[in-house]
């Protein structure tokens, strides 16, 4: 195997690991919300426990990429790909962290009857997960058309987030005894909104990878 072939093999392996990391993070996000909806504390604890696997894989990807940069002195296009791989891995690891945070709020809520605003948070989840799936497909295919669509979905998530927060504030005034859960649902909404933001970050990284320029897709 030539030096170039070995480099390509290592780079492709890092990107395959990135896809695995992304799958794990999205699975954790879904599992944390499922735990919330079913008020399953055991499932929430599993999300928290499994996060170490996501963290370890992100560290492994980073180490592999840094070693490639150090040993191979990659040309500009390859260097962009390696840097983007690290940044996307970081974004996905953060999604895993938000899943953990949702799991922790789920444990705090316990078996309290869930407030009706939960339905809109579920809508946010569906959109955020769709964005994350789409952006990873776009990344693998280097499809910037798919990536651009992410920003439009992010606007929908932001609108839902604003509406949920307004309704939770109103509910707090009407039901002061529910302030604990209202606060926890507000945090969960924020974690879901931030997960969608990370999908947009990845879309922007893809534009940089393909075109060599930075774009702000939220404008």
Coordinates of N, CA and C in Angstrom, one line a residue:
X1 N 0.8 -1.2 0.0 CA 0.0 0.0 0.0 C 0.9 1.3 0.0
X2 N 0.6 2.2 -0.9 CA 1.4 3.4 -1.0 C 1.1 4.3 0.1
X3 N 1.9 5.4 0.3 CA 1.6 6.3 1.3 C 0.3 7.0 1.1
X4 N 0.0 7.3 -0.2 CA -1.3 8.0 -0.5 C -2.5 7.0 -0.2
X5 N -2.3 5.8 -0.6 CA -3.4 4.8 -0.3 C -3.6 4.6 1.2
X6 N -2.5 4.6 2.0 CA -2.7 4.5 3.4 C -3.4 5.7 4.0
X7 N -3.0 6.8 3.5 CA -3.7 8.1 4.0 C -5.2 8.0 3.7
X8 N -5.5 7.7 2.4 CA -7.0 7.6 2.0 C -7.7 6.6 2.9
X9 N -7.1 5.5 3.2 CA -7.7 4.4 4.0 C -8.0 5.0 5.4
X10 N -7.0 5.7 6.0 CA -7.1 6.2 7.4 C -8.2 7.3 7.4
X11 N -8.2 8.1 6.4 CA -9.2 9.2 6.3 C -10.6 8.6 6.1
X12 N -10.8 7.6 5.3 CA -12.1 7.0 5.1 C -12.5 6.3 6.4
X13 N -11.6 5.7 7.1 CA -11.9 5.1 8.4 C -12.4 6.1 9.4
X14 N -11.8 7.3 9.4 CA -12.2 8.3 10.4 C -13.6 8.8 10.0
X15 N -13.9 8.9 8.7 CA -15.2 9.3 8.4 C -16.3 8.3 8.6
X16 N -15.9 7.0 8.5 CA -16.9 5.9 8.9 C -17.1 6.0 10.4
X17 N -16.1 6.2 11.2 CA -16.3 6.4 12.6 C -17.1 7.6 13.0
X18 N -17.0 8.6 12.2 CA -17.8 9.8 12.4 C -19.3 9.5 12.1
X19 N -19.6 8.7 11.1 CA -21.0 8.3 10.9 C -21.5 7.5 12.1
X20 N -20.7 6.6 12.6 CA -21.1 5.8 13.7 C -21.3 6.7 15.0
X21 N -20.5 7.7 15.2 CA -20.7 8.6 16.3 C -22.0 9.4 16.1
X22 N -22.3 9.8 14.9 CA -23.5 10.5 14.6 C -24.7 9.7 14.9
X23 N -24.7 8.4 14.5 CA -25.8 7.5 14.7 C -26.0 7.3 16.2
X24 N -24.9 7.1 17.0 CA -25.0 7.0 18.4 C -25.6 8.2 19.1
X25 N -25.2 9.4 18.7 CA -25.7 10.6 19.3 C -27.2 10.8 19.0
X26 N -27.6 10.6 17.8 CA -29.0 10.8 17.4 C -29.9 9.7 18.2
X27 N -29.4 8.5 18.2 CA -30.1 7.4 19.0 C -30.2 7.9 20.4
X28 N -29.2 8.4 21.0 CA -29.3 8.9 22.4 C -30.3 10.0 22.6
X29 N -30.4 10.9 21.6 CA -31.3 12.0 21.7 C -32.8 11.5 21.6
X30 N -33.0 10.5 20.7 CA -34.3 9.9 20.7 C -34.7 9.1 21.9
X31 N -33.7 8.4 22.4 CA -33.9 7.6 23.6 C -34.2 8.5 24.9
X32 N -33.6 9.6 25.0 CA -33.8 10.5 26.1 C -35.2 11.0 26.0
X33 N -35.7 11.4 24.8 CA -37.1 11.9 24.7 C -38.1 10.8 24.9
X34 N -37.8 9.6 24.4 CA -38.7 8.5 24.7 C -38.8 8.2 26.2
X35 N -37.7 8.3 26.9 CA -37.7 8.1 28.3 C -38.5 9.2 29.0
X36 N -38.4 10.4 28.5 CA -39.3 11.5 29.1 C -40.7 11.2 28.9
X37 N -41.1 10.8 27.6 CA -42.5 10.6 27.3 C -43.1 9.5 28.1
X38 N -42.3 8.4 28.3 CA -42.8 7.2 29.0 C -42.5 7.3 30.5
X39 N -41.8 8.4 30.9 CA -41.3 8.6 32.3 C -40.6 7.4 32.8
X40 N -39.7 6.9 32.0 CA -38.9 5.7 32.3 C -37.5 6.1 32.8
X41 N -37.4 6.1 34.1 CA -36.1 6.6 34.7 C -34.9 5.7 34.4
X42 N -35.2 4.4 34.3 CA -34.2 3.4 33.9 C -33.6 3.7 32.6
X43 N -34.4 4.0 31.6 CA -34.0 4.3 30.2 C -33.2 5.6 30.3
X44 N -33.6 6.6 31.1 CA -32.9 7.9 31.2 C -31.5 7.6 31.8
X45 N -31.4 6.7 32.7 CA -30.1 6.4 33.3 C -29.2 5.7 32.3
X46 N -29.7 4.9 31.4 CA -29.0 4.2 30.4 C -28.4 5.3 29.4
X47 N -29.1 6.3 29.1 CA -28.6 7.4 28.2 C -27.4 8.0 28.9
X48 N -27.5 8.3 30.1 CA -26.4 8.9 30.9 C -25.1 8.0 30.9
X49 N -25.4 6.7 31.1 CA -24.3 5.7 31.2 C -23.6 5.5 29.8
X50 N -24.4 5.5 28.8 CA -23.9 5.2 27.4 C -23.2 6.4 26.8
X51 N -23.3 7.6 27.4 CA -22.6 8.7 26.9 C -21.1 8.6 26.8
X52 N -20.6 7.8 27.7 CA -19.1 7.6 27.8 C -18.6 7.0 26.5
X53 N -19.5 6.1 25.8 CA -19.1 5.5 24.5 C -19.0 6.6 23.4
X54 N -19.9 7.5 23.5 CA -19.9 8.7 22.5 C -18.6 9.5 22.7
X55 N -18.3 9.8 24.0 CA -17.2 10.6 24.3 C -15.9 9.9 23.9
X56 N -15.8 8.6 24.1 CA -14.6 7.9 23.7 C -14.4 7.8 22.2
X57 N -15.5 7.7 21.5 CA -15.4 7.6 20.0 C -14.9 9.0 19.5
X58 N -15.5 10.0 20.0 CA -15.1 11.4 19.6 C -13.6 11.6 19.8
X59 N -13.1 11.2 21.0 CA -11.6 11.3 21.3 C -10.8 10.4 20.3
X60 N -11.3 9.3 20.0 CA -10.6 8.4 19.1 C -10.5 9.0 17.7
X61 N -11.6 9.6 17.2 CA -11.6 10.2 15.9 C -10.6 11.4 15.9
X62 N -10.6 12.2 17.0 CA -9.7 13.4 17.1 C -8.2 12.9 17.1
X63 N -7.9 11.9 17.8 CA -6.6 11.4 17.9 C -6.1 10.9 16.5
X64 N -7.0 10.2 15.8 CA -6.7 9.6 14.5 C -6.4 10.8 13.5
X65 N -7.2 11.8 13.5 CA -7.1 12.9 12.6 C -5.8 13.7 12.9
X66 N -5.6 14.0 14.2 CA -4.3 14.7 14.6 C -3.1 14.0 14.1
X67 N -3.1 12.7 14.3 CA -2.0 11.8 13.9 C -1.8 11.9 12.4
X68 N -2.9 11.9 11.6 CA -2.8 12.0 10.2 C -2.2 13.3 9.7
X69 N -2.6 14.4 10.4 CA -2.1 15.7 10.1 C -0.6 15.8 10.4
X70 N -0.2 15.2 11.5 CA 1.2 15.3 12.0 C 2.1 14.5 11.1
X71 N 1.6 13.3 10.6 CA 2.5 12.4 9.9 C 2.5 12.6 8.4
X72 N 1.3 13.0 7.9 CA 1.2 13.1 6.4 C 1.4 14.4 5.8
X73 N 1.3 15.5 6.5 CA 1.4 16.9 6.0 C 0.5 17.0 4.8
X74 N -0.9 16.8 5.0 CA -1.8 16.8 3.9 C -1.9 18.1 3.1
X75 N -2.3 18.0 1.8 CA -2.5 19.2 1.0 C -3.8 19.8 1.4
X76 N -4.0 21.0 0.9 CA -5.1 21.9 1.3 C -6.5 21.2 1.4
X77 N -6.9 20.5 0.3 CA -8.2 19.8 0.3 C -8.3 18.7 1.4
X78 N -7.3 17.9 1.5 CA -7.3 16.9 2.5 C -7.3 17.5 3.9
X79 N -6.5 18.6 4.1 CA -6.5 19.2 5.4 C -7.9 19.8 5.8
X80 N -8.6 20.3 4.8 CA -9.9 20.8 5.1 C -10.8 19.6 5.5
X81 N -10.7 18.5 4.9 CA -11.5 17.3 5.2 C -11.2 16.9 6.6
X82 N -10.0 16.9 7.0 CA -9.6 16.4 8.3 C -10.1 17.4 9.4
X83 N -9.9 18.7 9.1 CA -10.4 19.7 10.1 C -11.9 19.6 10.3
X84 N -12.6 19.5 9.2 CA -14.1 19.4 9.2 C -14.5 18.1 10.0
X85 N -13.8 17.0 9.8 CA -14.1 15.8 10.5 C -14.1 16.0 12.0
X86 N -13.0 16.7 12.5 CA -12.9 17.0 13.9 C -14.1 17.9 14.4
X87 N -14.4 18.9 13.6 CA -15.5 19.8 14.0 C -16.8 19.2 14.0
X88 N -17.1 18.3 13.0 CA -18.4 17.6 13.0 C -18.5 16.6 14.1
X89 N -17.4 15.9 14.5 CA -17.4 15.0 15.6 C -17.7 15.8 16.9
X90 N -17.2 17.0 17.0 CA -17.4 17.8 18.2 C -18.9 18.2 18.3
X91 N -19.5 18.6 17.1 CA -20.9 18.9 17.1 C -21.8 17.7 17.5
X92 N -21.4 16.5 17.0 CA -22.2 15.4 17.4 C -22.0 14.9 18.8
X93 N -20.9 15.1 19.3 CA -20.6 14.8 20.7 C -21.5 15.7 21.6
X94 N -21.7 17.0 21.2 CA -22.5 17.9 21.9 C -24.0 17.5 21.9
X95 N -24.4 16.9 20.8 CA -25.8 16.4 20.7 C -26.0 15.3 21.7
X96 N -24.9 14.4 21.9 CA -25.0 13.4 22.9 C -25.1 14.0 24.3
X97 N -24.4 15.1 24.5 CA -24.4 15.8 25.8 C -25.8 16.3 26.1
X98 N -26.5 16.8 25.0 CA -27.9 17.3 25.2 C -28.8 16.2 25.6
X99 N -28.6 15.0 25.0 CA -29.4 13.8 25.3 C -29.2 13.5 26.8
X100 N -28.0 13.6 27.3 CA -27.7 13.3 28.7 C -28.5 14.4 29.6
X101 N -28.4 15.6 29.2 CA -29.1 16.7 29.9 C -30.6 16.4 30.0
X102 N -31.2 16.0 28.8 CA -32.6 15.7 28.8 C -32.9 14.5 29.7
X103 N -32.1 13.5 29.7 CA -32.3 12.4 30.6 C -32.3 12.8 32.1
X104 N -31.4 13.7 32.4 CA -31.3 14.2 33.8 C -32.6 15.0 34.2
X105 N -33.1 15.8 33.3 CA -34.3 16.5 33.5 C -35.5 15.5 33.7
X106 N -35.4 14.4 32.9 CA -36.5 13.4 32.9 C -36.5 12.8 34.3
X107 N -35.3 12.5 34.9 CA -35.2 11.9 36.2 C -35.8 12.9 37.3
X108 N -35.5 14.2 37.1 CA -36.0 15.2 38.0 C -37.6 15.3 38.0
X109 N -38.1 15.2 36.8 CA -39.6 15.3 36.6 C -40.2 14.0 37.2
X110 N -39.6 12.9 37.1 CA -40.1 11.7 37.7 C -41.4 11.3 37.1
X111 N -42.4 11.0 38.0 CA -43.7 10.5 37.5 C -44.8 11.6 37.6
X112 N -44.4 12.9 37.6 CA -45.4 14.0 37.6 C -46.1 13.9 36.3
X113 N -47.4 14.2 36.3 CA -48.2 14.3 35.0 C -47.5 15.4 34.1
X114 N -47.3 15.0 32.9 CA -46.6 15.9 32.0 C -47.5 17.0 31.5
X115 N -47.0 18.3 31.4 CA -47.8 19.4 31.0 C -48.0 19.3 29.5
X116 N -49.1 19.9 28.9 CA -49.4 19.8 27.5 C -48.4 20.4 26.6
X117 N -47.5 21.3 27.0 CA -46.5 21.8 26.2 C -45.5 20.8 25.6
X118 N -45.5 19.6 26.2 CA -44.7 18.5 25.8 C -44.9 18.1 24.4
X119 N -46.1 18.3 23.9 CA -46.4 18.0 22.5 C -45.6 18.8 21.5
X120 N -45.4 20.1 21.8 CA -44.6 20.9 20.9 C -43.1 20.6 21.0
X121 N -42.7 20.1 22.2 CA -41.3 19.7 22.3 C -41.0 18.5 21.5
X122 N -42.0 17.6 21.4 CA -41.9 16.4 20.5 C -41.8 16.8 19.1
X123 N -42.5 17.9 18.7 CA -42.4 18.4 17.3 C -41.0 18.9 17.1
X124 N -40.4 19.6 18.0 CA -39.0 20.0 17.9 C -38.1 18.8 17.8
X125 N -38.3 17.8 18.5 CA -37.5 16.6 18.4 C -37.5 16.0 17.0
X126 N -38.7 15.9 16.5 CA -38.9 15.3 15.1 C -38.1 16.1 14.1
X127 N -38.2 17.4 14.2 CA -37.5 18.2 13.2 C -36.0 18.2 13.4
X128 N -35.6 18.2 14.7 CA -34.1 18.2 15.0 C -33.5 16.9 14.5
X129 N -34.2 15.8 14.8 CA -33.7 14.5 14.4 C -33.6 14.4 12.9
X130 N -34.7 14.9 12.2 CA -34.7 14.9 10.7 C -33.5 15.7 10.2
X131 N -33.2 16.8 10.8 CA -32.1 17.7 10.4 C -30.8 16.9 10.6
X132 N -30.6 16.3 11.7 CA -29.4 15.5 12.0 C -29.2 14.4 11.0
X133 N -30.2 13.6 10.7 CA -30.1 12.6 9.7 C -29.8 13.1 8.4
X134 N -30.4 14.2 8.0 CA -30.2 14.7 6.6 C -28.8 15.3 6.5
X135 N -28.3 16.0 7.5 CA -27.0 16.6 7.4 C -25.9 15.6 7.3
X136 N -26.1 14.4 8.0 CA -25.1 13.4 7.9 C -25.1 12.7 6.6
X137 N -26.3 12.5 6.0 CA -26.4 12.0 4.6 C -25.7 13.0 3.7
X138 N -26.0 14.3 3.9 CA -25.4 15.3 3.0 C -23.9 15.3 3.1
X139 N -23.4 15.1 4.4 CA -21.9 15.1 4.6 C -21.3 13.9 3.9
X140 N -21.9 12.7 4.0 CA -21.3 11.5 3.3 C -21.3 11.7 1.8
X141 N -22.4 12.3 1.3 CA -22.6 12.5 -0.2 C -21.9 13.7 -0.7
X142 N -21.5 14.6 0.3 CA -21.0 16.0 -0.1 C -22.0 16.7 -0.9
X143 N -23.2 16.7 -0.5 CA -24.4 17.3 -1.2 C -24.8 18.6 -0.5
X144 N -24.3 19.7 -1.1 CA -24.6 21.0 -0.5 C -26.0 21.5 -0.7
X145 N -26.7 20.9 -1.6 CA -28.2 21.2 -1.8 C -29.0 20.7 -0.6
X146 N -28.7 19.5 -0.2 CA -29.3 18.9 1.0 C -28.9 19.7 2.3
X147 N -27.7 20.1 2.3 CA -27.2 20.9 3.5 C -27.9 22.2 3.6
X148 N -28.2 22.9 2.5 CA -28.8 24.2 2.5 C -30.2 24.1 3.1
X149 N -30.9 23.0 2.8 CA -32.3 22.8 3.3 C -32.3 22.7 4.8
X150 N -31.2 22.4 5.5 CA -31.1 22.3 6.9 C -31.5 23.6 7.6
X151 N -31.0 24.7 7.0 CA -31.2 26.1 7.6 C -32.7 26.4 7.6
X152 N -33.4 25.9 6.6 CA -34.9 26.2 6.6 C -35.6 25.4 7.7
X153 N -35.2 24.2 7.9 CA -35.8 23.4 9.0 C -35.4 24.0 10.3
X154 N -34.2 24.6 10.4 CA -33.8 25.2 11.7 C -34.7 26.4 12.1
X155 N -35.2 27.1 11.1 CA -36.1 28.3 11.3 C -37.4 27.7 12.0
X156 N -37.8 26.6 11.5 CA -39.1 26.0 12.1 C -38.8 25.6 13.6
X157 N -37.7 25.0 13.8 CA -37.3 24.7 15.2 C -37.3 25.9 16.1
X158 N -36.7 27.0 15.6 CA -36.6 28.2 16.4 C -38.0 28.8 16.7
X159 N -38.9 28.7 15.7 CA -40.2 29.2 15.9 C -40.9 28.4 17.0
X160 N -40.8 27.1 16.9 CA -41.4 26.2 17.9 C -40.9 26.5 19.3
X161 N -39.6 26.7 19.3 CA -38.9 27.0 20.6 C -39.4 28.3 21.2
X162 N -39.5 29.3 20.4 CA -40.1 30.6 21.0 C -41.5 30.4 21.5
X163 N -42.3 29.6 20.7 CA -43.7 29.4 21.1 C -43.8 28.6 22.4
X164 N -43.0 27.6 22.5 CA -43.0 26.7 23.7 C -42.6 27.6 24.9
X165 N -41.6 28.4 24.8 CA -41.1 29.2 26.0 C -42.2 30.2 26.4
X166 N -42.9 30.8 25.4 CA -44.0 31.7 25.8 C -45.1 31.0 26.5
X167 N -45.4 29.8 26.0 CA -46.5 29.0 26.7 C -46.1 28.5 28.1
X168 N -44.9 28.2 28.2 CA -44.4 27.7 29.5 C -44.4 28.9 30.5
X169 N -44.0 30.1 30.1 CA -44.1 31.3 31.0 C -45.5 31.5 31.4
X170 N -46.4 31.4 30.4 CA -47.8 31.7 30.7 C -48.3 30.6 31.7
X171 N -47.9 29.3 31.5 CA -48.3 28.3 32.4 C -47.8 28.5 33.8
X172 N -46.6 29.1 33.9 CA -46.0 29.4 35.2 C -46.9 30.3 36.0
X173 N -47.4 31.3 35.3 CA -48.3 32.3 36.0 C -49.6 31.7 36.4
X174 N -50.1 30.7 35.7 CA -51.4 30.1 36.0 C -51.3 29.0 37.0
X175 N -50.1 28.3 37.0 CA -49.9 27.1 37.8 C -48.6 27.2 38.6
X176 N -48.5 28.1 39.5 CA -47.2 28.3 40.3 C -46.7 27.0 40.9
X177 N -47.6 26.0 41.2 CA -47.2 24.8 41.8 C -46.5 23.9 40.8
X178 N -46.5 24.2 39.5 CA -45.9 23.4 38.5 C -44.5 24.0 38.0
X179 N -44.1 25.0 38.8 CA -42.9 25.8 38.3 C -41.6 24.9 38.1
X180 N -41.5 23.8 38.9 CA -40.4 22.9 38.8 C -40.4 22.2 37.4
X181 N -41.5 21.6 37.0 CA -41.6 21.0 35.7 C -41.5 22.0 34.6
X182 N -42.1 23.1 34.8 CA -42.0 24.2 33.7 C -40.6 24.5 33.4
X183 N -39.8 24.7 34.5 CA -38.4 25.0 34.3 C -37.7 23.9 33.6
X184 N -38.0 22.6 34.0 CA -37.3 21.5 33.4 C -37.7 21.3 31.9
X185 N -38.9 21.6 31.6 CA -39.3 21.5 30.2 C -38.7 22.7 29.4
X186 N -38.5 23.8 30.0 CA -37.9 24.9 29.3 C -36.4 24.5 28.9
X187 N -35.7 23.9 29.9 CA -34.4 23.4 29.6 C -34.4 22.4 28.5
X188 N -35.3 21.4 28.5 CA -35.4 20.4 27.5 C -35.6 21.0 26.1
X189 N -36.5 22.0 26.1 CA -36.7 22.7 24.8 C -35.4 23.3 24.3
X190 N -34.7 23.9 25.2 CA -33.4 24.6 24.8 C -32.4 23.5 24.3
X191 N -32.3 22.4 25.0 CA -31.4 21.4 24.5 C -31.8 20.9 23.1
X192 N -33.1 20.8 22.8 CA -33.5 20.3 21.5 C -33.2 21.4 20.5
X193 N -33.4 22.7 20.8 CA -33.1 23.7 19.9 C -31.6 23.8 19.6
X194 N -30.8 23.6 20.6 CA -29.4 23.6 20.4 C -28.9 22.4 19.5
X195 N -29.6 21.2 19.7 CA -29.3 20.1 18.8 C -29.5 20.4 17.4
X196 N -30.6 21.1 17.1 CA -30.9 21.6 15.7 C -29.8 22.5 15.2
X197 N -29.3 23.4 16.1 CA -28.3 24.4 15.8 C -27.0 23.6 15.3
X198 N -26.7 22.5 16.0 CA -25.5 21.8 15.7 C -25.7 21.1 14.3
X199 N -26.9 20.7 13.9 CA -27.1 20.2 12.5 C -26.7 21.3 11.5
X200 N -27.2 22.6 11.8 CA -26.8 23.7 11.0 C -25.3 24.0 10.9
X201 N -24.7 23.8 12.1 CA -23.2 24.0 12.1 C -22.5 23.0 11.2
X202 N -23.0 21.7 11.2 CA -22.4 20.7 10.3 C -22.7 21.0 8.9
X203 N -23.9 21.6 8.5 CA -24.2 22.0 7.2 C -23.2 23.0 6.7
X204 N -22.9 24.0 7.6 CA -21.9 25.1 7.3 C -20.5 24.5 7.0
X205 N -20.2 23.5 7.9 CA -18.9 22.8 7.7 C -18.8 22.1 6.3
X206 N -19.9 21.6 5.9 CA -19.9 20.9 4.6 C -19.7 21.9 3.5
X207 N -20.3 23.1 3.6 CA -20.1 24.1 2.6 C -18.6 24.5 2.5
X208 N -18.0 24.6 3.7 CA -16.6 24.9 3.8 C -15.7 23.8 3.1
X209 N -16.1 22.5 3.4 CA -15.4 21.4 2.8 C -15.5 21.4 1.3
X210 N -16.7 21.6 0.7 CA -16.9 21.5 -0.7 C -16.4 22.8 -1.5
X211 N -16.6 24.0 -0.9 CA -16.3 25.2 -1.6 C -15.1 26.0 -1.1
X212 N -14.6 25.5 0.1 CA -13.4 26.2 0.6 C -13.7 27.6 1.2
X213 N -15.0 27.9 1.4 CA -15.4 29.2 2.0 C -16.4 29.0 3.2
X214 N -16.4 29.9 4.1 CA -17.3 29.8 5.2 C -18.6 30.5 4.9
X215 N -19.7 29.9 5.2 CA -21.1 30.4 4.9 C -21.9 30.4 6.3
X216 N -22.7 31.4 6.5 CA -23.6 31.5 7.6 C -25.0 31.2 7.1
X217 N -25.4 29.9 7.4 CA -26.7 29.5 6.8 C -27.9 30.0 7.6
X218 N -27.6 30.6 8.8 CA -28.7 31.2 9.6 C -29.1 32.6 9.2
X219 N -28.4 33.2 8.3 CA -28.7 34.5 7.8 C -29.8 34.5 6.8

